[in-house]
XYZ file of C-alpha atoms in Angstrom:
428
model
C -20.800 93.283 -143.450
C -23.073 90.841 -145.287
C -20.386 88.324 -146.287
C -20.238 86.502 -142.918
C -24.001 86.053 -142.971
C -23.765 84.358 -146.371
C -21.073 81.953 -145.070
C -23.208 80.695 -142.129
C -25.426 78.225 -144.117
C -22.337 76.834 -145.836
C -20.607 76.268 -142.500
C -23.673 74.479 -141.097
C -23.825 72.159 -144.072
C -20.133 71.258 -143.655
C -20.606 70.464 -139.960
C -23.612 68.273 -140.699
C -21.673 66.356 -143.338
C -18.791 65.691 -140.922
C -21.073 63.990 -138.341
C -21.389 60.131 -138.488
C -24.561 58.803 -139.996
C -27.137 57.557 -137.459
C -27.630 53.741 -137.299
C -30.508 52.386 -139.324
C -33.676 51.618 -137.354
C -34.202 47.971 -136.283
C -36.958 46.005 -138.005
C -40.221 45.572 -136.061
C -39.509 41.851 -135.452
C -36.257 42.639 -133.586
C -36.802 45.584 -131.205
C -33.937 47.280 -129.458
C -32.772 45.422 -126.332
C -33.475 47.057 -123.050
C -30.404 47.883 -121.000
C -31.815 46.385 -117.770
C -32.437 42.925 -119.196
C -30.208 40.232 -120.615
C -29.964 39.572 -124.318
C -32.411 36.995 -125.687
C -31.160 33.435 -125.895
C -29.760 32.671 -129.372
C -31.934 29.535 -129.618
C -35.106 31.446 -128.805
C -37.243 33.146 -131.386
C -36.441 36.857 -131.536
C -39.588 38.557 -130.352
C -40.521 41.395 -128.099
C -41.187 38.872 -125.319
C -37.712 37.310 -125.341
C -36.426 39.707 -122.700
C -38.401 37.791 -120.024
C -35.694 35.131 -120.001
C -33.470 37.656 -118.275
C -35.459 37.191 -115.068
C -34.226 33.579 -114.734
C -31.412 33.226 -112.229
C -28.590 30.694 -112.377
C -28.689 28.263 -109.445
C -25.708 26.014 -110.199
C -24.264 24.200 -107.202
C -20.662 24.789 -106.247
C -18.282 22.527 -108.173
C -16.588 19.555 -106.537
C -19.094 19.346 -103.680
C -21.419 16.549 -102.596
C -25.018 17.418 -103.458
C -27.648 16.091 -101.051
C -31.376 16.297 -101.773
C -33.481 15.585 -98.682
C -37.206 14.926 -99.042
C -39.644 15.170 -96.135
C -43.303 14.278 -96.061
C -45.508 17.364 -95.881
C -48.198 17.027 -93.176
C -47.346 13.333 -93.089
C -48.676 12.812 -89.566
C -52.177 13.620 -90.794
C -51.595 11.501 -93.903
C -50.588 8.521 -91.720
C -53.626 8.920 -89.464
C -56.044 9.200 -92.388
C -54.645 6.039 -93.973
C -54.472 3.955 -90.801
C -50.711 3.604 -90.383
C -49.742 1.307 -87.506
C -47.853 2.999 -84.661
C -45.043 3.238 -83.749
C -43.780 1.753 -87.041
C -45.765 0.633 -90.054
C -43.657 -1.885 -91.959
C -45.762 -1.375 -95.091
C -45.081 2.349 -95.151
C -41.357 1.930 -94.552
C -41.088 -0.661 -97.308
C -43.008 1.603 -99.678
C -40.707 4.526 -98.903
C -37.617 2.353 -99.441
C -39.019 1.008 -102.704
C -39.686 4.531 -103.987
C -36.174 5.622 -103.040
C -34.681 2.615 -104.848
C -36.749 3.536 -107.901
C -35.227 7.025 -107.859
C -31.698 5.625 -107.516
C -32.164 3.284 -110.475
C -33.480 6.109 -112.647
C -30.774 8.683 -111.826
C -27.337 7.200 -112.478
C -25.362 9.921 -110.709
C -26.938 9.044 -107.356
C -24.469 7.049 -105.273
C -26.416 6.594 -102.034
C -29.785 7.149 -100.423
C -30.615 6.976 -96.731
C -34.067 7.218 -95.213
C -36.088 6.742 -92.062
C -39.666 7.524 -91.137
C -41.080 9.952 -93.744
C -37.770 11.315 -95.041
C -35.093 10.233 -97.508
C -31.744 11.799 -98.392
C -30.261 11.317 -101.863
C -26.532 11.889 -102.437
C -25.177 12.928 -105.838
C -21.498 12.379 -106.537
C -19.317 15.439 -106.202
C -18.064 15.058 -109.802
C -21.506 14.960 -111.372
C -22.345 17.517 -114.039
C -25.949 16.414 -114.406
C -28.128 19.309 -115.666
C -25.045 21.534 -115.244
C -25.398 21.030 -111.464
C -28.531 23.165 -111.268
C -30.054 22.826 -107.790
C -33.607 23.291 -109.054
C -33.191 20.378 -111.463
C -31.782 18.130 -108.742
C -34.640 18.841 -106.354
C -37.514 18.720 -108.844
C -36.331 15.525 -110.530
C -35.918 13.669 -107.239
C -39.155 14.983 -105.707
C -41.286 14.254 -108.772
C -39.885 10.742 -109.259
C -40.328 9.883 -105.591
C -43.874 11.264 -105.338
C -45.065 9.572 -108.511
C -43.509 6.261 -107.411
C -45.262 6.547 -104.024
C -48.638 6.758 -105.745
C -47.747 4.170 -108.397
C -46.617 1.479 -105.919
C -49.194 2.172 -103.211
C -51.386 -0.839 -104.070
C -48.427 -3.229 -103.956
C -47.918 -2.546 -100.249
C -51.288 -1.309 -98.945
C -53.914 -3.149 -101.004
C -56.850 -3.404 -100.501
C -56.683 -0.027 -98.705
C -57.198 2.822 -101.156
C -55.140 5.983 -101.403
C -57.521 8.712 -100.244
C -55.510 11.636 -101.578
C -52.044 12.117 -103.069
C -49.142 12.720 -100.667
C -46.798 15.695 -100.826
C -43.055 15.894 -100.223
C -40.969 19.029 -99.810
C -37.278 19.068 -100.596
C -34.095 20.986 -100.039
C -30.610 20.937 -101.575
C -27.571 21.022 -99.289
C -23.918 21.052 -100.363
C -21.117 19.388 -98.387
C -17.515 20.232 -99.340
C -15.681 17.171 -97.945
C -16.285 13.492 -97.351
C -16.130 14.062 -93.593
C -18.973 16.583 -93.785
C -21.057 14.163 -95.868
C -20.452 11.248 -93.504
C -21.266 13.401 -90.496
C -24.530 14.419 -92.145
C -25.556 10.807 -92.759
C -24.497 9.884 -89.214
C -26.669 12.722 -87.912
C -29.716 11.399 -89.785
C -29.164 7.843 -88.487
C -28.702 9.096 -84.925
C -31.965 10.985 -85.343
C -33.602 7.732 -86.497
C -32.419 5.910 -83.356
C -33.524 8.686 -80.966
C -36.962 9.095 -82.514
C -37.639 5.372 -82.825
C -36.657 4.638 -79.223
C -38.921 7.400 -77.946
C -41.849 6.360 -80.171
C -41.479 2.696 -79.210
C -41.673 3.496 -75.490
C -44.370 6.132 -75.938
C -46.781 3.896 -77.852
C -46.047 0.915 -75.592
C -47.227 3.030 -72.653
C -50.334 4.135 -74.567
C -51.300 0.871 -76.274
C -50.257 -1.631 -73.610
C -49.816 0.479 -70.481
C -53.223 2.131 -70.488
C -51.870 5.687 -70.323
C -53.147 8.629 -72.296
C -50.847 10.451 -74.670
C -50.460 13.291 -72.196
C -49.637 10.916 -69.334
C -47.113 9.031 -71.471
C -45.459 12.279 -72.452
C -45.155 13.291 -68.807
C -43.769 9.849 -67.917
C -40.976 10.141 -70.485
C -40.047 13.725 -69.676
C -36.370 14.103 -68.681
C -35.633 10.399 -69.307
C -32.493 9.226 -71.095
C -31.951 6.250 -73.388
C -31.126 3.899 -70.496
C -34.384 4.824 -68.746
C -36.420 4.139 -71.869
C -34.776 0.759 -72.398
C -35.498 -0.140 -68.780
C -39.180 0.768 -69.147
C -39.506 -1.369 -72.270
C -37.806 -4.420 -70.748
C -39.156 -4.330 -67.184
C -42.766 -3.347 -67.916
C -43.398 -4.820 -71.366
C -40.705 -7.478 -71.826
C -39.363 -5.812 -74.971
C -35.643 -5.915 -75.751
C -35.108 -2.856 -77.915
C -31.892 -4.283 -79.357
C -33.957 -7.066 -80.944
C -36.353 -4.726 -82.706
C -36.170 -4.942 -86.531
C -33.079 -3.260 -87.919
C -35.164 -1.311 -90.394
C -36.843 0.455 -87.481
C -33.639 1.142 -85.539
C -31.103 1.793 -88.337
C -33.197 3.056 -91.221
C -32.610 2.016 -94.831
C -29.428 2.636 -96.819
C -29.520 2.126 -100.588
C -26.236 1.853 -102.479
C -24.816 0.611 -105.743
C -22.816 -2.594 -105.559
C -20.394 -3.458 -108.325
C -20.247 -6.993 -109.654
C -18.042 -8.753 -112.208
C -19.767 -11.588 -114.065
C -18.298 -13.638 -116.915
C -20.266 -14.762 -119.909
C -20.421 -18.367 -118.668
C -21.726 -17.331 -115.261
C -24.199 -15.027 -116.942
C -25.740 -17.853 -118.974
C -25.992 -20.026 -115.859
C -27.810 -17.317 -113.915
C -30.129 -16.657 -116.854
C -30.973 -20.356 -117.051
C -31.544 -20.512 -113.299
C -33.785 -17.435 -113.405
C -36.405 -19.429 -115.382
C -36.807 -21.815 -112.434
C -37.905 -21.247 -108.880
C -36.006 -19.151 -106.390
C -33.366 -20.813 -104.286
C -34.855 -21.436 -100.826
C -31.436 -21.023 -99.259
C -31.307 -17.375 -100.376
C -34.456 -16.348 -98.591
C -36.521 -16.294 -101.785
C -34.499 -13.497 -103.395
C -34.550 -13.771 -107.184
C -31.542 -12.349 -109.001
C -31.724 -11.966 -112.770
C -28.366 -10.867 -114.128
C -28.867 -10.015 -117.788
C -26.697 -7.843 -119.988
C -26.380 -4.458 -118.345
C -28.876 -5.418 -115.673
C -29.044 -3.745 -112.282
C -30.819 -5.736 -109.592
C -32.531 -4.423 -106.512
C -31.879 -6.733 -103.576
C -32.680 -6.417 -99.892
C -29.821 -7.645 -97.695
C -31.830 -7.774 -94.460
C -32.634 -11.499 -94.553
C -30.592 -12.095 -91.402
C -32.486 -9.426 -89.508
C -33.661 -10.571 -86.054
C -37.360 -10.836 -85.422
C -39.079 -8.486 -83.028
C -39.805 -9.712 -79.536
C -42.466 -8.192 -77.354
C -45.692 -8.805 -75.546
C -48.550 -10.551 -77.378
C -50.568 -7.351 -77.263
C -47.840 -5.376 -79.003
C -47.350 -8.054 -81.634
C -51.026 -7.859 -82.503
C -50.643 -4.119 -83.038
C -48.038 -4.674 -85.729
C -48.994 -5.487 -89.326
C -48.760 -9.012 -90.559
C -45.193 -9.906 -91.404
C -43.560 -6.962 -89.618
C -41.699 -9.350 -87.335
C -40.827 -11.764 -90.138
C -37.673 -11.810 -92.176
C -37.603 -8.638 -94.194
C -35.824 -10.331 -97.074
C -39.001 -12.044 -98.312
C -39.727 -11.228 -101.938
C -43.092 -9.744 -102.763
C -42.595 -8.777 -106.388
C -40.262 -8.958 -109.332
C -40.636 -6.078 -111.730
C -38.863 -5.806 -115.051
C -38.526 -2.444 -116.798
C -36.706 -1.268 -119.882
C -35.195 2.178 -119.877
C -36.570 4.132 -122.848
C -34.198 5.480 -125.447
C -34.830 8.402 -127.763
C -38.108 7.830 -129.538
C -39.058 4.799 -127.460
C -42.139 4.617 -125.223
C -41.899 5.139 -121.493
C -40.882 2.286 -119.208
C -43.594 -0.245 -118.466
C -43.841 -2.296 -115.283
C -45.350 -5.686 -114.717
C -45.189 -8.428 -112.100
C -43.398 -11.674 -112.962
C -42.471 -10.559 -116.465
C -40.501 -12.908 -118.664
C -36.809 -12.074 -119.302
C -36.189 -9.530 -122.013
C -36.033 -10.687 -125.590
C -32.443 -9.545 -126.116
C -30.953 -11.679 -123.365
C -33.235 -14.624 -124.188
C -32.275 -14.606 -127.848
C -28.595 -14.297 -126.980
C -28.767 -17.440 -124.859
C -30.433 -19.347 -127.720
C -28.024 -18.283 -130.442
C -28.546 -20.462 -133.535
C -25.661 -22.155 -135.355
C -24.546 -19.960 -138.270
C -24.826 -21.336 -141.779
C -21.593 -19.935 -143.241
C -18.052 -19.449 -141.844
C -18.360 -15.697 -142.328
C -21.501 -15.557 -140.264
C -19.791 -17.762 -137.683
C -16.852 -15.345 -137.318
C -19.210 -12.379 -137.046
C -21.271 -14.170 -134.410
C -18.105 -15.083 -132.514
C -16.859 -11.471 -132.506
C -20.296 -10.279 -131.429
C -20.412 -12.824 -128.601
C -16.949 -11.784 -127.389
C -17.997 -8.160 -127.368
C -21.145 -9.043 -125.456
C -19.181 -10.956 -122.837
C -16.805 -8.005 -122.499
C -19.700 -5.640 -121.812
C -21.142 -8.059 -119.300
C -18.074 -7.907 -117.086
C -19.186 -4.669 -115.425
C -22.523 -4.779 -113.644
C -24.078 -2.874 -110.760
C -26.816 -3.774 -108.346
C -28.956 -1.573 -106.165
C -28.804 -3.039 -102.670
C -30.924 -2.213 -99.610
C -29.047 -2.334 -96.319
C -30.123 -1.886 -92.707
C -26.724 -1.293 -91.144
C -24.891 1.122 -88.907
C -23.341 3.880 -91.045
C -21.929 5.757 -88.048
C -18.218 5.038 -87.814
C -15.666 3.688 -90.265
C -16.679 0.031 -90.654
C -19.460 0.689 -93.174
C -17.301 2.913 -95.375
C -14.330 0.551 -95.213
C -16.599 -2.278 -96.366
C -17.948 -0.172 -99.266
C -15.030 1.992 -100.450
C -16.523 2.471 -103.942
C -19.365 4.671 -102.690
C -17.271 7.823 -102.317
C -14.665 6.964 -104.970
C -14.488 8.777 -108.283
C -16.750 7.237 -110.861
C -17.510 7.187 -114.561
C -21.101 6.829 -115.728
C -21.644 4.896 -118.934
C -25.102 5.626 -120.256
C -26.966 2.773 -121.883
C -30.021 3.376 -124.035
C -31.337 -0.123 -123.417
C -31.073 -1.175 -119.806
C -32.999 -3.981 -118.149
C -33.919 -3.420 -114.497
C -34.967 -6.389 -112.401
C -36.249 -5.104 -109.075
C -36.629 -7.445 -106.107
C -37.897 -5.786 -102.949
C -38.758 -6.842 -99.447
């Protein structure tokens, strides 16, 4: 009867030996991962805080869609009143907004178009872009930060001697459009909104400033009126032909890239001409076309001047009825490469040293050096064949004529990054 009792410890030892050995405990520097959180990133230091990365959510935009980032001024009506903006349109503010948008386009290569009016601007990224792995947060923050900083940076160039009382704020949103038709309809919607708002504001402030009405009375006067009624009020009571208002007010501003093919001989001629004065026949627009350069040009020189009563003309800022293509500055900037300082801006800066030295190439001393210089010059001329310019337009983008005239905007593209890129910006 005692034999089975003696076999029990032996049986327990055999069962314990047949079980798999437990895993060794993890070292203190690498604690066990919690089941509810993602594994720490391999590039991050393994610590007990690494699990917090699991709270980050992926926000990649859908592939093969047009990405639009639209910025709007936050509480911009109060900002305009505090800084004395002229109503209904302040040409200085519109030019500043357009200049900031052009700055964003020149900095972000994957942007193909920007359209803006009043206190808003829409930036269109190409549907094939893979910039920042198409993360929506990166798109919005990069555009908003560049635009806001440029607004503060260039304020004095358009509003001096008036000081900036406090920094402006812009909110943004990211919208995806699956087809070209959806994208074009969106841009047409924004330009139609520009026309509707500008027509109403032009009549409203004409009634207040020149008609002697209060804001409440002007609002009641325009209630239930259509576009034809507003045009009749402007022409019959104030002698203003709305169709002759500046195109920038009625159409907004469209900023696009324009391709250009320039040979080496033409390049040297334009570089030599850039040292002289601007051609008066071009409306004072200075174009410096250096190697890899991208110029910012305003194509609104043929814009009609505004016509209205003397009282209304006095309400507008100086030069608002003049040709918008007048040049106010020429800024040269060099895109920083890895390890280089940030881009610096200055007015009327001399051409960059690289292009200047290339135009004054010395005669080589030996045949070998001559062949090397010849091969280098041929390679330079080959790179100079492809150039792009940032162009400001005040045109109608509703319909097919604009897109037929600029078919490259929505075409597939290939971005070639350049670590040394000279930007010559000429603005209205």
